[in-house]
Amino acid sequence: MAATVKRLAKKIVSAPEEAPPTVSSGDWIKSQLEGETPKTAVVHYLKSLFPVIQWAPNYNIGWLYGDVVAGLTVGLVLIPQSMSYARLATLPTEYGLYASFVGVFIYCFFATSKDVSIGPVAVMSLEVANIIKYVQSHYGDRWGNVQIAVTLSFICGFIVLGIGLLRIGWIVEFIPTPAVAGFMTGSAITIVSSQVPGLFGIQNLLDTRTSAYKVIINTLKNLGHSKKDAAFGVTGLFALYFIRWIFDYLGRRYPNRARTFFYLSVMRNAFVLIILTLAAWGVVRYEKPDKKGNYSISILKTVPRGFKHIGQPTIDPELLKGLGSHLFVATLILLLEHIAISKSFGRINGYKINPNQELIAIGVTNTIGTLFAAYPATGSFSRSALKSKCGVRTPAAGWVTGLVVIVALYGLTDAFFFIPTAGLSAIIVHAVADLVTPPSQVYRFWLISPLEFLIWAAAVLVSIFSSIENGIYTSVAASLVLLLIRVARPGGQFLGKVKVHGDDNSTSRDVFVPLEPKGGLRNPHIIVEPAAPGVFIFRLEESFTFPNSSLINSTVVDHIKEHTRRGKDVSLIRLIDRPWNDPGPRRGAAFDPKAQDTSKPLLKAVVLDFAAVGNIDTTGVQNLIDTRKELENWADGPVEFHFANILSPWVRRGLVAGGFGTGKDVDFPAEVAPVVPNQSGDYADPDHQTPHLRHREEWISKTGTTKTDKTEADVESGDSEYRKSNSPSSSVEGPLLSTLTPFFHVDLASAVRVAEARAKRST
């Protein structure tokens, strides 16, 4: 009964009774499980969500020293930075400390990177400020700054968490490094421009949320209105750079004490801020504030002690609608900055991060952070670099940093009262300047890929002259367009043979190189021999799919028609019998000179190198069928298609389904997947069908073979020889490839040998 049902099903779908073995859907499912049972796969997935259980049991005293030093050092830098970034986000200072604690503490449980430090960052803080401005400009004062920022953190964290749990973090790979670098550079310049007015105390005289170039111009126009704040801001910025320079110089001058000078240098933020705070205290301690509570210089004033806003966040559905247009950009910032930083430090320090798990980490951090009223946080480049240089050993260093933040929240808030805001602006400018791509790196972008350099430049310019959001859109859109162009317009080369010799000239072999020397790929003075007359070798450089298959079809057909002659003199055919789209010359007129050139051979075979083809789809198979039909019409006879270096079982399966590889070249469909299915074949024009349909029996009788018979050429190629296993304990023998697919070859050399031998035999 089962056999009968199986035969009936095959008949319904027109499946052949005997088909070459191909990969199945079940094989794909097994490959995804990687040899695991569904139960073990689920257990493995759940364990992977908590990397801490892998490294925590092995924790030792030796690691503790590095983690404590790194955690304390980062904590001392994080406190002034987080307060500065909170002001950049137009939030009260304490919210930067809330986000700092949650970021460094929660991340450790889910991290696959020991170096990354999560918390408030400049780019995300500026984006939060822009979103707050947008929402309040459209909805008024319906929601406060804090509620908007916390809601944004919740929804962005939830989105990123979902991406990580579904294991689709690979989507960030669609944005190349130059695009990320361009966005970061443009953002850094925009942030610096927004903070420069604060250095001079003129931030209230102009709109610092507009385009960067406008802020720079307006700042220059209003420098004459600078206040006392300039003495704190400009002096503080100069001191930060001078301290870094002097300790870098001393570290090079006295390498034995470089470590000491390094730690002294990284304390510059805290040191400068303490000095500026003492100076501000000395200026305003005898002043009486005005009616609004302001002094002659801008200071932080009261910072609440401890966690004052712990609790369930208020998520207003209407606010979610208002944030909708900005969620893509905000989420992308969380993704790009964190993944780029974690990958970078993983490469530098010799370990590999899991992008999906990193997305889970920042997703959990931001969603849980809303319980502490934290605004969006992600990986910080400057603090991660500091953490790495301090010799951090495990993610546990984040717990030490979290303790430092708690101490600051509960024990130092009174000291924060006199911190000058101009000094915080100086800290932001000093930290963000490191995000600007250096000229040497930009030059490397140009050397490696000029098109990606243009993407970098576009992202920078759009960010400066428009907005960070438009800079992100530009870099993402340009990257996707470039990717599509590269897929849709792939390269491809017609190859020839060159005999190369070993060092002692005792051995030689044939190698296949492009016929035309391009771009210094090979010595242009070396003569490359084409394949035997009537045989063409083409190497694809991309997967054969719907965006590029038509172009590859045109490239192959046009080249072959240019270098071969027609198989039939169309001038001898009655006009009424000629195809409408290629009628040729009048009857009795001279034959087409290009087609009649007897020095050109007749087309016999095409060899396709599929080493670079990882995928083929229905459209690709259809275009391959179209290529064969066009070439057989041109040659007025059968054209063999040989395939070499097929590395994907799915590519092999697709080719077999399209009628390739088996040797039954005269029995393939005109359309492998017609848009309008032809149920009875009555739609075809019987008088003008293509030769492979009209002359099927004639060709079989002319060639004397269905092309599945073995020939001497096949045996000489080695494809059908029985191979003995290299293992000394095995004596298994068998064909290397299936004998049912004699036109699929192990390598290009064997494919060319078979094609040339068969072409010679059929001449």
Coordinates of C-alpha atoms in Angstrom, one line a residue, residues 414-664:
D414 CA 26.5 66.4 48.8
A415 CA 29.9 67.0 47.2
F416 CA 28.2 67.0 43.7
F417 CA 26.4 70.3 44.6
F418 CA 29.2 72.6 43.5
I419 CA 30.3 70.7 40.3
P420 CA 30.4 73.3 37.5
T421 CA 28.4 72.2 34.4
A422 CA 31.1 73.6 32.1
G423 CA 33.5 71.1 33.6
L424 CA 31.0 68.3 32.7
S425 CA 30.9 69.7 29.2
A426 CA 34.7 69.5 29.1
I427 CA 34.5 65.8 30.1
I428 CA 32.0 65.0 27.4
V429 CA 34.1 66.7 24.7
H430 CA 37.3 65.0 25.9
A431 CA 35.6 61.6 25.9
V432 CA 33.7 61.9 22.7
A433 CA 36.7 63.1 20.6
D434 CA 38.1 59.6 20.7
L435 CA 35.2 58.4 18.6
V436 CA 36.4 60.4 15.6
T437 CA 37.9 58.1 13.0
P438 CA 41.6 59.0 12.6
P439 CA 42.9 60.0 9.1
S440 CA 45.1 56.8 8.9
Q441 CA 42.0 54.7 9.3
V442 CA 40.0 56.7 6.7
Y443 CA 42.9 56.3 4.3
R444 CA 42.7 52.5 4.8
F445 CA 39.0 52.6 4.0
W446 CA 39.9 54.2 0.7
L447 CA 42.6 51.7 -0.1
I448 CA 40.4 48.6 0.8
S449 CA 37.1 49.8 -0.7
P450 CA 36.6 53.2 -2.2
L451 CA 32.8 52.7 -2.3
E452 CA 32.8 52.1 1.5
F453 CA 34.9 55.2 2.0
L454 CA 32.2 57.1 0.2
I455 CA 29.6 55.6 2.6
W456 CA 31.8 56.7 5.6
A457 CA 32.0 60.2 4.1
A458 CA 28.3 60.4 3.4
A459 CA 27.4 59.3 7.0
V460 CA 29.7 62.0 8.4
L461 CA 28.5 64.8 6.2
V462 CA 24.8 64.0 6.6
S463 CA 25.2 63.8 10.4
I464 CA 26.9 67.2 10.5
F465 CA 24.7 69.0 8.1
S466 CA 21.4 67.4 8.9
S467 CA 21.0 65.1 12.0
I468 CA 22.3 62.0 13.6
E469 CA 19.1 60.2 12.6
N470 CA 19.6 61.0 8.9
G471 CA 23.2 60.0 9.2
I472 CA 22.2 56.6 10.4
Y473 CA 19.5 56.3 7.7
T474 CA 22.1 57.3 5.1
S475 CA 24.7 54.8 6.2
V476 CA 22.3 51.9 6.5
A477 CA 20.6 52.7 3.1
A478 CA 23.9 53.1 1.3
S479 CA 25.3 49.9 2.8
L480 CA 22.2 47.9 1.7
V481 CA 22.4 49.5 -1.8
L482 CA 26.0 48.6 -2.1
L483 CA 25.3 45.0 -0.9
L484 CA 22.5 44.6 -3.5
I485 CA 24.7 46.0 -6.3
R486 CA 27.5 43.6 -5.4
V487 CA 25.0 40.7 -5.4
A488 CA 23.2 41.8 -8.6
R489 CA 26.3 42.8 -10.5
P490 CA 28.8 40.1 -9.7
G491 CA 32.1 39.5 -11.4
G492 CA 32.8 36.5 -13.6
Q493 CA 35.7 35.3 -15.7
F494 CA 36.2 33.2 -18.8
L495 CA 39.3 31.0 -18.0
G496 CA 42.1 29.5 -19.9
K497 CA 45.0 27.2 -19.1
V498 CA 48.6 27.9 -18.1
K499 CA 51.1 25.1 -17.4
V500 CA 53.1 25.8 -14.3
H501 CA 56.3 24.0 -13.3
G502 CA 57.7 23.1 -9.9
D503 CA 60.9 24.6 -8.6
D504 CA 63.0 21.7 -10.0
N505 CA 61.0 21.7 -13.3
S506 CA 60.4 18.0 -12.8
T507 CA 56.6 18.4 -12.2
S508 CA 54.0 20.5 -14.0
R509 CA 50.3 21.0 -13.8
D510 CA 47.6 23.0 -15.5
V511 CA 46.1 26.0 -13.7
F512 CA 43.1 28.0 -14.8
V513 CA 43.4 31.8 -14.9
P514 CA 41.3 34.5 -16.5
L515 CA 41.9 34.9 -20.2
E516 CA 42.1 38.7 -19.9
P517 CA 44.6 40.2 -17.4
K518 CA 42.8 42.6 -15.1
G519 CA 44.1 44.8 -12.3
G520 CA 47.4 43.0 -11.7
L521 CA 45.8 39.6 -11.0
R522 CA 48.4 37.9 -13.1
N523 CA 51.5 38.6 -15.2
P524 CA 50.1 40.2 -18.4
H525 CA 53.0 38.9 -20.5
I526 CA 52.1 35.2 -19.8
I527 CA 50.2 33.7 -22.7
V528 CA 47.0 31.9 -21.6
E529 CA 45.8 29.1 -23.8
P530 CA 42.0 28.9 -24.2
A531 CA 40.3 25.5 -23.9
A532 CA 39.9 23.3 -26.9
P533 CA 37.9 24.7 -29.8
G534 CA 34.2 24.8 -28.9
V535 CA 34.8 24.5 -25.2
F536 CA 34.4 27.5 -22.8
I537 CA 35.3 27.7 -19.1
F538 CA 33.5 30.3 -17.0
R539 CA 34.0 30.9 -13.3
L540 CA 31.2 32.5 -11.3
E541 CA 32.2 34.8 -8.4
E542 CA 28.8 34.9 -6.6
S543 CA 25.9 32.7 -5.7
F544 CA 23.6 32.2 -8.7
T545 CA 20.3 33.8 -7.6
F546 CA 17.5 35.9 -8.8
P547 CA 19.3 39.3 -8.6
N548 CA 22.2 38.3 -10.8
S549 CA 21.3 35.2 -12.8
S550 CA 20.0 37.3 -15.8
L551 CA 23.2 39.2 -16.0
I552 CA 25.3 36.1 -15.9
N553 CA 23.1 34.6 -18.6
S554 CA 23.8 37.6 -20.9
T555 CA 27.5 37.6 -20.1
V556 CA 28.0 33.9 -21.0
V557 CA 25.7 33.9 -24.1
D558 CA 27.1 37.1 -25.6
H559 CA 30.7 36.1 -25.1
I560 CA 30.2 32.6 -26.6
K561 CA 28.3 33.9 -29.6
E562 CA 31.1 36.4 -30.2
H563 CA 33.7 33.6 -30.3
T564 CA 31.8 30.9 -32.1
R565 CA 29.9 30.6 -35.4
R566 CA 26.3 29.6 -36.0
G567 CA 25.5 26.0 -36.4
K568 CA 23.2 26.7 -39.4
D569 CA 23.2 29.1 -42.3
V570 CA 19.9 31.0 -41.7
S571 CA 20.1 32.6 -45.2
L572 CA 19.2 29.2 -46.7
I573 CA 16.0 29.0 -44.6
R574 CA 12.7 30.2 -46.0
L575 CA 11.7 33.6 -44.5
I576 CA 8.4 32.1 -43.4
D577 CA 10.3 29.5 -41.3
R578 CA 12.6 32.0 -39.6
P579 CA 12.0 33.2 -36.1
W580 CA 10.5 36.7 -35.9
N581 CA 13.1 38.0 -33.5
D582 CA 16.2 36.8 -35.5
P583 CA 15.2 36.7 -39.2
G584 CA 18.8 37.1 -40.5
P585 CA 19.6 38.2 -44.1
R586 CA 17.3 37.9 -47.1
R587 CA 17.2 34.5 -48.7
G588 CA 20.2 34.1 -51.0
A589 CA 21.9 37.1 -49.5
A590 CA 25.4 36.8 -48.0
F591 CA 25.6 35.0 -44.7
D592 CA 26.3 37.1 -41.6
P593 CA 30.1 37.6 -41.8
K594 CA 30.6 37.2 -38.0
A595 CA 28.6 34.0 -38.0
Q596 CA 30.2 32.6 -41.2
D597 CA 33.8 33.1 -40.0
T598 CA 35.1 29.6 -40.4
S599 CA 38.0 30.3 -38.1
K600 CA 35.6 30.3 -35.3
P601 CA 34.6 26.9 -33.9
L602 CA 31.2 25.4 -33.3
L603 CA 30.1 25.4 -29.7
K604 CA 30.4 22.0 -28.1
A605 CA 30.5 22.4 -24.3
V606 CA 30.4 24.9 -21.4
V607 CA 32.3 24.2 -18.2
L608 CA 31.0 26.2 -15.2
D609 CA 33.2 26.5 -12.1
F610 CA 30.8 26.7 -9.1
A611 CA 33.5 27.0 -6.4
A612 CA 32.1 30.4 -5.3
V613 CA 28.5 29.4 -5.7
G614 CA 27.0 28.8 -2.3
N615 CA 23.3 29.1 -3.3
I616 CA 21.2 28.7 -6.3
D617 CA 17.5 29.4 -6.5
T618 CA 14.6 28.8 -8.9
T619 CA 15.3 31.9 -10.9
G620 CA 19.0 30.9 -11.2
V621 CA 18.1 27.4 -12.4
Q622 CA 15.6 28.9 -14.9
N623 CA 18.3 31.3 -16.3
L624 CA 20.7 28.4 -16.6
I625 CA 18.1 26.5 -18.6
D626 CA 17.6 29.6 -20.7
T627 CA 21.3 29.8 -21.3
R628 CA 21.4 26.3 -22.5
K629 CA 18.5 26.8 -24.8
E630 CA 20.0 30.0 -26.3
L631 CA 23.3 28.3 -26.9
E632 CA 21.8 25.2 -28.4
N633 CA 19.7 27.4 -30.8
W634 CA 22.9 29.2 -31.8
A635 CA 24.9 25.9 -32.2
D636 CA 21.9 24.1 -33.8
G637 CA 22.8 21.1 -31.8
P638 CA 23.3 19.8 -28.2
V639 CA 25.7 21.7 -25.9
E640 CA 27.1 19.9 -22.9
F641 CA 27.1 21.7 -19.6
H642 CA 29.8 20.5 -17.1
F643 CA 29.9 21.6 -13.5
A644 CA 33.0 21.6 -11.3
N645 CA 33.6 22.3 -7.6
I646 CA 30.0 22.1 -6.4
L647 CA 30.4 22.5 -2.7
S648 CA 26.8 22.9 -1.5
P649 CA 24.4 19.9 -1.6
W650 CA 21.6 22.3 -2.1
V651 CA 23.2 23.7 -5.2
R652 CA 23.6 20.1 -6.5
R653 CA 20.0 19.4 -5.7
G654 CA 18.8 22.5 -7.6
L655 CA 20.9 21.7 -10.7
V656 CA 19.6 18.1 -10.7
A657 CA 16.0 19.4 -10.4
G658 CA 16.6 21.6 -13.4
G659 CA 17.8 18.7 -15.6
F660 CA 21.6 19.2 -15.3
G661 CA 24.3 16.9 -14.4
T662 CA 22.7 13.6 -15.2
G663 CA 23.7 13.5 -18.9
K664 CA 20.1 13.5 -20.0

